[in-house]
mmCIF file of C-alpha atoms and ligand atoms in Angstrom:
data_model
loop_
_atom_site.group_PDB
_atom_site.id
_atom_site.type_symbol
_atom_site.label_atom_id
_atom_site.label_comp_id
_atom_site.label_asym_id
_atom_site.label_seq_id
_atom_site.Cartn_x
_atom_site.Cartn_y
_atom_site.Cartn_z
ATOM 1 C CA UNK A 164 -58.856 4.525 -44.203
ATOM 2 C CA UNK A 165 -57.726 3.615 -40.726
ATOM 3 C CA UNK A 166 -55.584 0.133 -40.180
ATOM 4 C CA UNK A 167 -58.118 -1.779 -37.683
ATOM 5 C CA UNK A 168 -56.843 -5.698 -37.499
ATOM 6 C CA UNK A 169 -53.448 -7.240 -38.571
ATOM 7 C CA UNK A 170 -54.328 -11.183 -38.254
ATOM 8 C CA UNK A 171 -51.297 -14.072 -39.113
ATOM 9 C CA UNK A 172 -51.793 -17.022 -40.715
ATOM 10 C CA UNK A 173 -49.285 -20.217 -41.339
ATOM 11 C CA UNK A 174 -50.551 -23.332 -43.274
ATOM 12 C CA UNK A 175 -48.988 -26.038 -44.722
ATOM 13 C CA UNK A 176 -50.626 -27.547 -47.897
ATOM 14 C CA UNK A 177 -47.446 -29.295 -48.801
ATOM 15 C CA UNK A 178 -45.157 -26.951 -47.059
ATOM 16 C CA UNK A 179 -45.588 -23.992 -44.691
ATOM 17 C CA UNK A 180 -46.601 -20.767 -46.209
ATOM 18 C CA UNK A 181 -46.854 -17.728 -43.744
ATOM 19 C CA UNK A 182 -49.783 -14.893 -44.488
ATOM 20 C CA UNK A 183 -50.592 -11.650 -43.321
ATOM 21 C CA UNK A 184 -53.878 -10.058 -43.606
ATOM 22 C CA UNK A 185 -54.556 -6.417 -42.703
ATOM 23 C CA UNK A 186 -58.307 -4.992 -42.108
ATOM 24 C CA UNK A 187 -59.342 -1.519 -42.555
ATOM 25 C CA UNK A 188 -62.243 0.597 -41.135
ATOM 26 C CA UNK A 189 -63.659 0.805 -44.972
ATOM 27 C CA UNK A 190 -64.191 -2.918 -45.042
ATOM 28 C CA UNK A 191 -61.225 -3.431 -47.780
ATOM 29 C CA UNK A 192 -58.663 -5.665 -46.511
ATOM 30 C CA UNK A 193 -55.616 -6.755 -48.057
ATOM 31 C CA UNK A 194 -52.661 -10.358 -48.078
ATOM 32 C CA UNK A 195 -49.299 -10.451 -48.132
ATOM 33 C CA UNK A 196 -46.972 -13.634 -47.913
ATOM 34 C CA UNK A 197 -44.411 -13.455 -45.125
ATOM 35 C CA UNK A 198 -42.829 -17.120 -45.688
ATOM 36 C CA UNK A 199 -39.354 -17.838 -44.584
ATOM 37 C CA UNK A 200 -38.622 -21.507 -45.436
ATOM 38 C CA UNK A 201 -37.515 -23.630 -42.609
ATOM 39 C CA UNK A 202 -37.641 -20.164 -39.799
ATOM 40 C CA UNK A 203 -41.296 -19.607 -40.596
ATOM 41 C CA UNK A 204 -42.276 -18.860 -36.614
ATOM 42 C CA UNK A 205 -39.549 -16.799 -36.185
ATOM 43 C CA UNK A 206 -41.838 -14.077 -38.701
ATOM 44 C CA UNK A 207 -45.230 -15.045 -37.240
ATOM 45 C CA UNK A 208 -44.043 -13.677 -33.565
ATOM 46 C CA UNK A 209 -42.283 -10.663 -34.977
ATOM 47 C CA UNK A 210 -44.858 -9.533 -36.680
ATOM 48 C CA UNK A 211 -47.149 -10.633 -34.007
ATOM 49 C CA UNK A 212 -45.642 -9.536 -31.357
ATOM 50 C CA UNK A 213 -43.271 -6.433 -32.222
ATOM 51 C CA UNK A 214 -45.059 -4.770 -36.080
ATOM 52 C CA UNK A 215 -48.967 -5.269 -35.644
ATOM 53 C CA UNK A 216 -49.336 -3.821 -32.069
ATOM 54 C CA UNK A 217 -47.461 -0.199 -33.938
ATOM 55 C CA UNK A 218 -49.598 -0.075 -36.846
ATOM 56 C CA UNK A 219 -52.913 -0.262 -35.965
ATOM 57 C CA UNK A 220 -55.023 2.745 -36.389
ATOM 58 C CA UNK A 221 -52.148 4.455 -38.931
ATOM 59 C CA UNK A 222 -53.322 5.055 -42.735
ATOM 60 C CA UNK A 223 -53.244 2.167 -44.557
ATOM 61 C CA UNK A 224 -52.401 4.233 -48.062
ATOM 62 C CA UNK A 225 -48.993 5.442 -45.986
ATOM 63 C CA UNK A 226 -47.276 2.790 -47.723
ATOM 64 C CA UNK A 227 -44.230 4.644 -47.915
ATOM 65 C CA UNK A 228 -44.020 6.338 -44.485
ATOM 66 C CA UNK A 229 -45.147 2.858 -42.935
ATOM 67 C CA UNK A 230 -42.315 0.499 -44.649
ATOM 68 C CA UNK A 231 -39.768 3.737 -43.753
ATOM 69 C CA UNK A 232 -41.324 3.265 -40.038
ATOM 70 C CA UNK A 233 -40.253 -0.599 -39.697
ATOM 71 C CA UNK A 234 -37.671 -0.315 -41.449
ATOM 72 C CA UNK A 235 -35.319 2.796 -40.349
ATOM 73 C CA UNK A 236 -37.596 2.767 -36.924
ATOM 74 C CA UNK A 237 -36.422 -0.276 -35.829
ATOM 75 C CA UNK A 238 -32.961 0.766 -34.446
ATOM 76 C CA UNK A 239 -31.680 -2.909 -36.086
ATOM 77 C CA UNK A 240 -32.130 -2.627 -39.213
ATOM 78 C CA UNK A 241 -32.294 -5.457 -42.046
ATOM 79 C CA UNK A 242 -31.992 -9.060 -41.473
ATOM 80 C CA UNK A 243 -34.203 -11.880 -43.130
ATOM 81 C CA UNK A 244 -37.329 -12.132 -40.459
ATOM 82 C CA UNK A 245 -37.272 -8.216 -39.925
ATOM 83 C CA UNK A 246 -37.535 -8.115 -43.861
ATOM 84 C CA UNK A 247 -40.023 -11.063 -44.626
ATOM 85 C CA UNK A 248 -42.363 -9.239 -41.765
ATOM 86 C CA UNK A 249 -41.949 -5.684 -43.662
ATOM 87 C CA UNK A 250 -42.387 -7.599 -46.824
ATOM 88 C CA UNK A 251 -45.706 -9.432 -46.302
ATOM 89 C CA UNK A 252 -47.198 -5.379 -44.828
ATOM 90 C CA UNK A 253 -45.807 -3.779 -47.865
ATOM 91 C CA UNK A 254 -47.720 -6.274 -50.300
ATOM 92 C CA UNK A 255 -50.897 -6.148 -48.100
ATOM 93 C CA UNK A 256 -50.738 -2.382 -47.928
ATOM 94 C CA UNK A 257 -50.312 -2.177 -51.700
ATOM 95 C CA UNK A 258 -53.245 -4.493 -52.570
ATOM 96 C CA UNK A 259 -55.324 -2.197 -49.966
ATOM 97 C CA UNK A 260 -54.648 0.335 -52.315
ATOM 98 C CA UNK A 261 -54.832 -1.275 -55.553
ATOM 99 C CA UNK A 262 -58.608 -2.116 -53.970
ATOM 100 C CA UNK A 263 -59.534 1.401 -52.769
ATOM 101 C CA UNK A 264 -58.526 2.667 -56.477
ATOM 102 C CA UNK A 265 -60.568 -0.075 -58.377
ATOM 103 C CA UNK A 266 -56.908 -0.689 -60.097
ATOM 104 C CA UNK A 267 -54.604 -3.669 -60.279
ATOM 105 C CA UNK A 268 -51.613 -2.844 -58.625
ATOM 106 C CA UNK A 269 -49.232 -2.918 -61.841
ATOM 107 C CA UNK A 270 -51.252 0.135 -62.807
ATOM 108 C CA UNK A 271 -50.136 2.011 -59.365
ATOM 109 C CA UNK A 272 -46.632 1.212 -60.267
ATOM 110 C CA UNK A 273 -47.214 3.143 -63.720
ATOM 111 C CA UNK A 274 -48.672 0.929 -65.891
ATOM 112 C CA UNK A 275 -47.617 -2.602 -68.288
ATOM 113 C CA UNK A 276 -44.158 -2.328 -70.344
ATOM 114 C CA UNK A 277 -44.853 -5.210 -71.942
ATOM 115 C CA UNK A 278 -47.883 -7.323 -72.538
ATOM 116 C CA UNK A 279 -46.846 -10.967 -71.195
ATOM 117 C CA UNK A 280 -44.158 -12.051 -68.885
ATOM 118 C CA UNK A 281 -41.986 -14.284 -69.709
ATOM 119 C CA UNK A 282 -41.205 -17.616 -67.531
ATOM 120 C CA UNK A 283 -38.511 -20.095 -67.352
ATOM 121 C CA UNK A 284 -39.476 -23.660 -66.261
ATOM 122 C CA UNK A 285 -37.614 -26.472 -64.398
ATOM 123 C CA UNK A 286 -36.305 -29.734 -65.513
ATOM 124 C CA UNK A 287 -34.493 -31.570 -62.976
ATOM 125 C CA UNK A 288 -33.962 -35.077 -63.593
ATOM 126 C CA UNK A 289 -31.936 -38.344 -62.260
ATOM 127 C CA UNK A 290 -29.695 -38.303 -65.154
ATOM 128 C CA UNK A 291 -28.701 -36.353 -68.097
ATOM 129 C CA UNK A 292 -31.423 -37.863 -70.512
ATOM 130 C CA UNK A 293 -34.071 -37.782 -67.739
ATOM 131 C CA UNK A 294 -33.127 -33.953 -67.510
ATOM 132 C CA UNK A 295 -33.550 -33.621 -71.367
ATOM 133 C CA UNK A 296 -36.972 -35.472 -71.245
ATOM 134 C CA UNK A 297 -38.121 -33.283 -68.841
ATOM 135 C CA UNK A 298 -36.811 -30.223 -70.536
ATOM 136 C CA UNK A 299 -38.495 -31.692 -73.652
ATOM 137 C CA UNK A 300 -41.896 -31.934 -72.162
ATOM 138 C CA UNK A 301 -41.755 -28.578 -71.263
ATOM 139 C CA UNK A 302 -40.880 -26.760 -74.569
ATOM 140 C CA UNK A 303 -43.733 -28.907 -76.075
ATOM 141 C CA UNK A 304 -45.866 -26.872 -73.210
ATOM 142 C CA UNK A 305 -44.545 -23.868 -74.881
ATOM 143 C CA UNK A 306 -41.882 -23.005 -72.651
ATOM 144 C CA UNK A 307 -38.797 -21.039 -74.033
ATOM 145 C CA UNK A 308 -36.500 -20.779 -71.376
ATOM 146 C CA UNK A 309 -35.976 -23.593 -69.163
ATOM 147 C CA UNK A 310 -33.448 -24.314 -65.938
ATOM 148 C CA UNK A 311 -31.895 -27.623 -66.020
ATOM 149 C CA UNK A 312 -30.356 -29.556 -63.135
ATOM 150 C CA UNK A 313 -29.554 -32.599 -62.736
ATOM 151 C CA UNK A 314 -28.583 -35.520 -60.154
ATOM 152 C CA UNK A 315 -24.562 -36.182 -60.310
ATOM 153 C CA UNK A 316 -23.687 -39.908 -60.362
ATOM 154 C CA UNK A 317 -21.639 -41.020 -57.199
ATOM 155 C CA UNK A 318 -23.045 -37.918 -55.111
ATOM 156 C CA UNK A 319 -26.823 -38.509 -53.165
ATOM 157 C CA UNK A 320 -29.244 -36.464 -53.948
ATOM 158 C CA UNK A 321 -28.600 -32.569 -54.081
ATOM 159 C CA UNK A 322 -30.482 -29.717 -54.687
ATOM 160 C CA UNK A 323 -32.698 -29.103 -57.682
ATOM 161 C CA UNK A 324 -33.257 -33.014 -58.018
ATOM 162 C CA UNK A 325 -36.035 -34.508 -56.288
ATOM 163 C CA UNK A 326 -35.044 -37.852 -55.380
ATOM 164 C CA UNK A 327 -37.947 -39.710 -54.232
ATOM 165 C CA UNK A 328 -40.213 -36.877 -53.602
ATOM 166 C CA UNK A 329 -42.991 -36.828 -56.300
ATOM 167 C CA UNK A 330 -43.383 -32.905 -57.266
ATOM 168 C CA UNK A 331 -41.716 -29.728 -55.722
ATOM 169 C CA UNK A 332 -44.952 -29.373 -52.938
ATOM 170 C CA UNK A 333 -43.886 -32.420 -51.439
ATOM 171 C CA UNK A 334 -40.026 -31.227 -50.281
ATOM 172 C CA UNK A 335 -41.185 -30.196 -46.767
ATOM 173 C CA UNK A 336 -43.289 -31.980 -43.935
ATOM 174 C CA UNK A 337 -41.684 -34.755 -42.572
ATOM 175 C CA UNK A 338 -38.406 -33.569 -41.186
ATOM 176 C CA UNK A 339 -37.791 -32.921 -38.003
ATOM 177 C CA UNK A 340 -34.856 -32.003 -38.226
ATOM 178 C CA UNK A 341 -31.986 -30.752 -41.304
ATOM 179 C CA UNK A 342 -31.548 -33.899 -43.975
ATOM 180 C CA UNK A 343 -28.012 -33.859 -44.545
ATOM 181 C CA UNK A 344 -26.586 -34.172 -48.345
ATOM 182 C CA UNK A 345 -23.150 -34.539 -50.042
ATOM 183 C CA UNK A 346 -21.318 -32.046 -52.138
ATOM 184 C CA UNK A 347 -17.890 -32.744 -54.521
ATOM 185 C CA UNK A 348 -17.301 -29.847 -56.913
ATOM 186 C CA UNK A 349 -14.914 -32.217 -58.903
ATOM 187 C CA UNK A 350 -17.803 -35.004 -59.201
ATOM 188 C CA UNK A 351 -20.692 -31.731 -60.459
ATOM 189 C CA UNK A 352 -18.103 -30.360 -63.017
ATOM 190 C CA UNK A 353 -18.196 -33.198 -64.613
ATOM 191 C CA UNK A 354 -21.399 -33.760 -65.287
ATOM 192 C CA UNK A 355 -22.773 -30.065 -65.362
ATOM 193 C CA UNK A 356 -20.613 -29.379 -68.742
ATOM 194 C CA UNK A 357 -21.697 -32.475 -70.591
ATOM 195 C CA UNK A 358 -25.467 -31.597 -69.454
ATOM 196 C CA UNK A 359 -25.359 -28.463 -70.759
ATOM 197 C CA UNK A 360 -23.421 -29.743 -74.504
ATOM 198 C CA UNK A 361 -25.647 -32.719 -74.767
ATOM 199 C CA UNK A 362 -28.903 -30.074 -74.277
ATOM 200 C CA UNK A 363 -27.718 -27.636 -77.589
ATOM 201 C CA UNK A 364 -27.161 -31.185 -78.889
ATOM 202 C CA UNK A 365 -30.596 -31.653 -78.720
ATOM 203 C CA UNK A 366 -32.795 -28.540 -78.454
ATOM 204 C CA UNK A 367 -30.871 -26.177 -80.846
ATOM 205 C CA UNK A 368 -29.806 -22.588 -80.491
ATOM 206 C CA UNK A 369 -33.179 -21.164 -79.958
ATOM 207 C CA UNK A 370 -34.523 -22.025 -76.812
ATOM 208 C CA UNK A 371 -32.981 -20.195 -73.557
ATOM 209 C CA UNK A 372 -30.951 -22.800 -70.928
ATOM 210 C CA UNK A 373 -30.592 -21.633 -67.536
ATOM 211 C CA UNK A 374 -28.736 -23.148 -64.653
ATOM 212 C CA UNK A 375 -28.283 -22.737 -60.781
ATOM 213 C CA UNK A 376 -25.140 -23.461 -58.835
ATOM 214 C CA UNK A 377 -26.818 -22.853 -55.289
ATOM 215 C CA UNK A 378 -23.937 -21.185 -54.172
ATOM 216 C CA UNK A 379 -21.248 -23.880 -54.132
ATOM 217 C CA UNK A 380 -18.481 -22.738 -56.371
ATOM 218 C CA UNK A 381 -15.715 -20.922 -54.956
ATOM 219 C CA UNK A 382 -15.072 -17.658 -57.292
ATOM 220 C CA UNK A 383 -12.012 -18.803 -59.402
ATOM 221 C CA UNK A 384 -14.777 -21.926 -59.781
ATOM 222 C CA UNK A 385 -17.140 -20.147 -60.713
ATOM 223 C CA UNK A 386 -14.990 -18.489 -63.162
ATOM 224 C CA UNK A 387 -13.892 -21.871 -64.651
ATOM 225 C CA UNK A 388 -17.774 -22.816 -65.336
ATOM 226 C CA UNK A 389 -18.759 -19.672 -66.372
ATOM 227 C CA UNK A 390 -15.916 -19.992 -69.051
ATOM 228 C CA UNK A 391 -16.648 -24.053 -69.610
ATOM 229 C CA UNK A 392 -20.719 -22.777 -70.452
ATOM 230 C CA UNK A 393 -19.603 -20.303 -72.563
ATOM 231 C CA UNK A 394 -19.864 -22.598 -76.101
ATOM 232 C CA UNK A 395 -23.738 -23.290 -74.724
ATOM 233 C CA UNK A 396 -24.641 -19.832 -74.436
ATOM 234 C CA UNK A 397 -26.820 -19.499 -70.949
ATOM 235 C CA UNK A 398 -29.386 -17.052 -70.616
ATOM 236 C CA UNK A 399 -27.760 -17.151 -66.854
ATOM 237 C CA UNK A 400 -25.546 -18.903 -64.337
ATOM 238 C CA UNK A 401 -27.629 -18.538 -61.100
ATOM 239 C CA UNK A 402 -25.942 -18.894 -57.488
ATOM 240 C CA UNK A 403 -22.419 -19.346 -59.057
ATOM 241 C CA UNK A 404 -20.614 -18.490 -55.689
ATOM 242 C CA UNK A 405 -21.917 -16.441 -52.459
ATOM 243 C CA UNK A 406 -21.270 -12.924 -52.586
ATOM 244 C CA UNK A 407 -21.212 -11.231 -49.034
ATOM 245 C CA UNK A 408 -17.861 -9.665 -50.094
ATOM 246 C CA UNK A 409 -19.734 -8.089 -53.114
ATOM 247 C CA UNK A 410 -16.082 -7.741 -54.706
ATOM 248 C CA UNK A 411 -15.261 -11.228 -54.693
ATOM 249 C CA UNK A 412 -17.916 -11.221 -58.299
ATOM 250 C CA UNK A 413 -14.825 -9.509 -60.265
ATOM 251 C CA UNK A 414 -12.973 -12.528 -60.123
ATOM 252 C CA UNK A 415 -15.892 -14.298 -61.889
ATOM 253 C CA UNK A 416 -16.584 -11.735 -64.138
ATOM 254 C CA UNK A 417 -13.211 -10.834 -65.549
ATOM 255 C CA UNK A 418 -12.692 -14.284 -66.805
ATOM 256 C CA UNK A 419 -16.353 -15.135 -68.449
ATOM 257 C CA UNK A 420 -18.759 -13.533 -70.378
ATOM 258 C CA UNK A 421 -21.621 -16.046 -69.370
ATOM 259 C CA UNK A 422 -24.022 -13.455 -67.777
ATOM 260 C CA UNK A 423 -24.654 -14.082 -63.615
ATOM 261 C CA UNK A 424 -27.764 -13.486 -61.276
ATOM 262 C CA UNK A 425 -27.932 -13.799 -58.111
ATOM 263 C CA UNK A 426 -30.330 -12.301 -54.972
ATOM 264 C CA UNK A 427 -32.663 -14.589 -54.073
ATOM 265 C CA UNK A 428 -31.809 -14.617 -50.496
ATOM 266 C CA UNK A 429 -30.803 -10.904 -50.376
ATOM 267 C CA UNK A 430 -33.075 -8.968 -47.745
ATOM 268 C CA UNK A 431 -32.163 -5.216 -49.007
ATOM 269 C CA UNK A 432 -30.409 -3.279 -51.383
ATOM 270 C CA UNK A 433 -27.504 -2.992 -49.667
ATOM 271 C CA UNK A 434 -26.639 -6.680 -49.970
ATOM 272 C CA UNK A 435 -26.250 -5.648 -53.823
ATOM 273 C CA UNK A 436 -25.773 -2.060 -54.271
ATOM 274 C CA UNK A 437 -21.508 -3.069 -55.005
ATOM 275 C CA UNK A 438 -22.447 -6.518 -57.354
ATOM 276 C CA UNK A 439 -25.449 -3.319 -59.683
ATOM 277 C CA UNK A 440 -23.333 -0.483 -59.841
ATOM 278 C CA UNK A 441 -19.892 -2.231 -60.703
ATOM 279 C CA UNK A 442 -22.011 -4.071 -63.084
ATOM 280 C CA UNK A 443 -20.823 -7.381 -61.855
ATOM 281 C CA UNK A 444 -24.008 -9.374 -62.782
ATOM 282 C CA UNK A 445 -26.548 -9.032 -65.578
ATOM 283 C CA UNK A 446 -29.637 -10.137 -63.160
ATOM 284 C CA UNK A 447 -31.400 -9.516 -60.320
ATOM 285 C CA UNK A 448 -33.296 -12.115 -58.499
ATOM 286 C CA UNK A 449 -34.686 -10.570 -54.865
ATOM 287 C CA UNK A 450 -37.889 -11.877 -54.064
ATOM 288 C CA UNK A 451 -40.696 -9.537 -52.664
ATOM 289 C CA UNK A 452 -41.099 -11.733 -49.642
ATOM 290 C CA UNK A 453 -37.462 -11.387 -48.889
ATOM 291 C CA UNK A 454 -36.726 -8.255 -49.441
ATOM 292 C CA UNK A 455 -38.756 -5.859 -48.198
ATOM 293 C CA UNK A 456 -41.605 -6.261 -50.475
ATOM 294 C CA UNK A 457 -43.178 -4.212 -53.449
ATOM 295 C CA UNK A 458 -41.906 -0.895 -52.431
ATOM 296 C CA UNK A 459 -38.403 -2.536 -52.026
ATOM 297 C CA UNK A 460 -37.962 -4.206 -55.087
ATOM 298 C CA UNK A 461 -39.377 -1.630 -57.504
ATOM 299 C CA UNK A 462 -36.556 0.547 -55.629
ATOM 300 C CA UNK A 463 -33.480 -2.590 -56.334
ATOM 301 C CA UNK A 464 -35.482 -2.556 -60.045
ATOM 302 C CA UNK A 465 -35.148 1.433 -60.491
ATOM 303 C CA UNK A 466 -31.295 1.700 -59.256
ATOM 304 C CA UNK A 467 -30.222 -1.787 -61.468
ATOM 305 C CA UNK A 468 -32.165 -0.177 -64.375
ATOM 306 C CA UNK A 469 -28.895 2.395 -64.661
ATOM 307 C CA UNK A 470 -26.624 -0.353 -64.827
ATOM 308 C CA UNK A 471 -28.105 -2.169 -67.222
ATOM 309 C CA UNK A 472 -28.930 -5.013 -64.789
ATOM 310 C CA UNK A 473 -32.186 -6.767 -65.623
ATOM 311 C CA UNK A 474 -34.926 -8.227 -62.966
ATOM 312 C CA UNK A 475 -35.412 -11.655 -62.880
ATOM 313 C CA UNK A 476 -37.243 -12.453 -59.590
ATOM 314 C CA UNK A 477 -36.911 -15.678 -57.404
ATOM 315 C CA UNK A 478 -40.099 -17.880 -58.048
ATOM 316 C CA UNK A 479 -39.589 -21.143 -56.094
ATOM 317 C CA UNK A 480 -42.675 -22.879 -54.179
ATOM 318 C CA UNK A 481 -41.798 -21.492 -50.952
ATOM 319 C CA UNK A 482 -42.710 -18.389 -51.790
ATOM 320 C CA UNK A 483 -47.214 -18.059 -51.892
ATOM 321 C CA UNK A 484 -49.203 -17.316 -54.532
ATOM 322 C CA UNK A 485 -49.411 -14.053 -53.361
ATOM 323 C CA UNK A 486 -45.498 -12.934 -53.686
ATOM 324 C CA UNK A 487 -45.733 -14.805 -57.030
ATOM 325 C CA UNK A 488 -48.617 -11.642 -57.894
ATOM 326 C CA UNK A 489 -46.887 -9.155 -56.552
ATOM 327 C CA UNK A 490 -43.905 -10.092 -58.942
ATOM 328 C CA UNK A 491 -46.161 -10.282 -61.719
ATOM 329 C CA UNK A 492 -46.939 -6.906 -61.254
ATOM 330 C CA UNK A 493 -43.782 -5.465 -60.642
ATOM 331 C CA UNK A 494 -42.603 -7.637 -63.826
ATOM 332 C CA UNK A 495 -45.331 -5.996 -66.292
ATOM 333 C CA UNK A 496 -44.844 -2.532 -64.985
ATOM 334 C CA UNK A 497 -40.170 -2.716 -65.063
ATOM 335 C CA UNK A 498 -39.127 -1.499 -67.755
ATOM 336 C CA UNK A 499 -35.788 -3.746 -67.030
ATOM 337 C CA UNK A 500 -37.871 -6.803 -66.271
ATOM 338 C CA UNK A 501 -35.966 -9.647 -67.612
ATOM 339 C CA UNK A 502 -37.361 -13.149 -67.417
ATOM 340 C CA UNK A 503 -39.740 -14.569 -64.002
ATOM 341 C CA UNK A 504 -38.864 -17.614 -62.259
ATOM 342 C CA UNK A 505 -41.968 -20.809 -62.216
ATOM 343 C CA UNK A 506 -42.763 -23.628 -60.548
ATOM 344 C CA UNK A 507 -46.415 -23.813 -61.511
ATOM 345 C CA UNK A 508 -49.248 -22.343 -59.695
ATOM 346 C CA UNK A 509 -49.068 -24.722 -56.658
ATOM 347 C CA UNK A 510 -50.611 -28.088 -55.808
ATOM 348 C CA UNK A 511 -54.621 -28.458 -55.321
ATOM 349 C CA UNK A 512 -54.275 -27.646 -52.096
ATOM 350 C CA UNK A 513 -52.447 -24.181 -52.224
ATOM 351 C CA UNK A 514 -54.927 -23.266 -54.896
ATOM 352 C CA UNK A 515 -57.904 -24.154 -52.760
ATOM 353 C CA UNK A 516 -56.357 -21.589 -49.970
ATOM 354 C CA UNK A 517 -54.721 -18.763 -52.613
ATOM 355 C CA UNK A 518 -57.050 -18.071 -55.178
ATOM 356 C CA UNK A 519 -54.618 -16.722 -58.338
ATOM 357 C CA UNK A 520 -56.262 -14.455 -61.240
ATOM 358 C CA UNK A 521 -52.538 -14.259 -62.697
ATOM 359 C CA UNK A 522 -52.785 -16.704 -66.283
ATOM 360 C CA UNK A 523 -50.647 -18.885 -67.613
ATOM 361 C CA UNK A 524 -50.254 -20.007 -71.608
ATOM 362 C CA UNK A 525 -47.102 -21.057 -73.505
ATOM 363 C CA UNK A 526 -44.512 -20.240 -70.936
ATOM 364 C CA UNK A 527 -46.175 -16.674 -70.505
ATOM 365 C CA UNK A 528 -47.906 -15.332 -67.677
ATOM 366 C CA UNK A 529 -50.553 -12.609 -67.206
ATOM 367 C CA UNK A 530 -51.868 -10.758 -64.644
ATOM 368 C CA UNK A 531 -55.882 -9.724 -64.454
ATOM 369 C CA UNK A 532 -57.038 -6.956 -64.202
ATOM 370 C CA UNK A 533 -58.378 -7.325 -60.875
ATOM 371 C CA UNK A 534 -57.989 -4.435 -58.436
ATOM 372 C CA UNK A 535 -55.078 -4.572 -56.185
ATOM 373 C CA UNK A 536 -52.575 -7.601 -56.491
ATOM 374 C CA UNK A 537 -55.923 -10.107 -58.111
ATOM 375 C CA UNK A 538 -54.999 -13.276 -55.247
ATOM 376 C CA UNK A 539 -56.976 -14.174 -52.497
ATOM 377 C CA UNK A 540 -57.224 -16.098 -49.297
ATOM 378 C CA UNK A 541 -59.373 -18.516 -47.751
ATOM 379 C CA UNK A 542 -58.483 -19.035 -43.957
ATOM 380 C CA UNK A 543 -61.208 -21.614 -43.661
ATOM 381 C CA UNK A 544 -59.580 -23.978 -46.241
ATOM 382 C CA UNK A 545 -56.169 -22.763 -44.671
ATOM 383 C CA UNK A 546 -57.009 -24.045 -41.657
ATOM 384 C CA UNK A 547 -57.179 -28.019 -42.570
ATOM 385 C CA UNK A 548 -53.290 -27.838 -43.059
ATOM 386 C CA UNK A 549 -51.692 -27.289 -39.726
ATOM 387 C CA UNK A 550 -48.219 -25.737 -39.555
ATOM 388 C CA UNK A 551 -45.936 -28.415 -39.390
ATOM 389 C CA UNK A 552 -42.009 -27.850 -38.846
ATOM 390 C CA UNK A 553 -39.389 -28.683 -41.274
ATOM 391 C CA UNK A 554 -35.832 -27.572 -42.411
ATOM 392 C CA UNK A 555 -34.135 -27.046 -45.723
ATOM 393 C CA UNK A 556 -31.394 -29.480 -45.933
ATOM 394 C CA UNK A 557 -28.032 -28.673 -45.254
ATOM 395 C CA UNK A 558 -24.850 -30.147 -47.465
ATOM 396 C CA UNK A 559 -21.380 -31.451 -46.412
ATOM 397 C CA UNK A 560 -17.915 -32.436 -48.614
ATOM 398 C CA UNK A 561 -17.522 -35.727 -48.833
ATOM 399 C CA UNK A 562 -15.115 -35.652 -45.972
ATOM 400 C CA UNK A 563 -17.369 -34.183 -43.545
ATOM 401 C CA UNK A 564 -16.800 -30.278 -43.890
ATOM 402 C CA UNK A 565 -19.924 -28.056 -44.091
ATOM 403 C CA UNK A 566 -20.506 -26.894 -47.131
ATOM 404 C CA UNK A 567 -23.044 -24.335 -48.929
ATOM 405 C CA UNK A 568 -26.379 -26.302 -49.733
HETATM 406 C C1 LIG B 179 -34.279 -21.364 -56.517
HETATM 407 C C2 LIG B 179 -34.070 -21.587 -55.090
HETATM 408 C C3 LIG B 179 -34.911 -22.040 -54.456
HETATM 409 C C4 LIG B 179 -34.215 -22.131 -52.854
HETATM 410 C C5 LIG B 179 -35.064 -21.953 -52.458
HETATM 411 C C6 LIG B 179 -34.617 -22.157 -50.599
HETATM 412 O O1 LIG B 179 -33.746 -20.490 -57.653
HETATM 413 O O2 LIG B 179 -35.905 -21.086 -57.258
HETATM 414 O O3 LIG B 179 -32.569 -21.530 -55.415
HETATM 415 O O4 LIG B 179 -35.180 -23.495 -55.136
HETATM 416 O O5 LIG B 179 -33.390 -23.385 -52.922
HETATM 417 O O6 LIG B 179 -36.118 -21.276 -52.386
HETATM 418 O O7 LIG B 179 -35.684 -22.046 -50.017
HETATM 419 MG MG1 LIG B 180 -31.794 -20.820 -56.911
#
């Protein structure tokens, strides 16, 4: 089965998505997600100019060889743009293999390890009461795990809080340049411990609670936060600190038993190898779209399993429903799956363009038995929503110093 064409699409149904479609001479096609938020067109050019020409005529079944060809075969290796491109090709090839075999991808990975995939939903509010009201609504809908984020008194909008935007799908669109936000670790500490104290008082001990620090603390500050949050029993504390220096997590680890999660910005296993093998984290959050597709995530997941690290794939709205479907197949199979982040199946335009067979009920998600990834892409519908240049915000300390957003 030979690859005959590779097409790249960019659409913006509320936010930008980059989608790859691979056609074969057997009449089967596959799709993959190559969205790199705020740098979308770099991946498009990389795919069209540097990747697609090398793959025409190759055997669509040779997933591993094509992965190695695009990774090892490129002298430069690594990189967010490179790995997003490889990821999309890889997902599309798994989709094709599944369709050719008449099997859903999870069957090709080894079959079901569980009946359904546990999700964690987001409650993001303007203050503690608002966040907890939103969490209560999610609990009523059946979610058993909730991520809590709240605006910080004295600071304008920060990560995880919607401000004047109606929902996650409207975070992008009319930003000619990156918006600037503000950060104060002192103000944050005052808020966050109180948020979890009140959450436990209101919801008791059976619900799982999570929180995303979004990398804004130093390791010793994270260690202190982990300690202060221990009484409130988090499922995990996400992205407490940047771990470009993976050793820095030793500082956090030696002070707190709060479980730690990281990985949504990682591109390869090398970004998390030390964190995993030194058991400095509890959950690895790599995304299929940003870390090289299903082939790479399976490998990272198996490696993590040896060290009792569970998988918890990134599930933000800037990953398309194709990535979510890829995660769902991995989650259904992985023996060490932990939990899947979930922000909904998308707005109406997203659902019109990406028709997914994944179903959600009572805080759980289920893959279908459709061959391949079980998600389709409507090119004509996508054309109605052209690309809009857009950026993630940047963050500064109160004195103007650039900080981690
Ligand atoms: C999360 C993430 C996202 C990222 C986003 C950036 O945990 O879901 O932190 O919200 O900020 O994916 O593009
Ligand atoms: Mg995050």
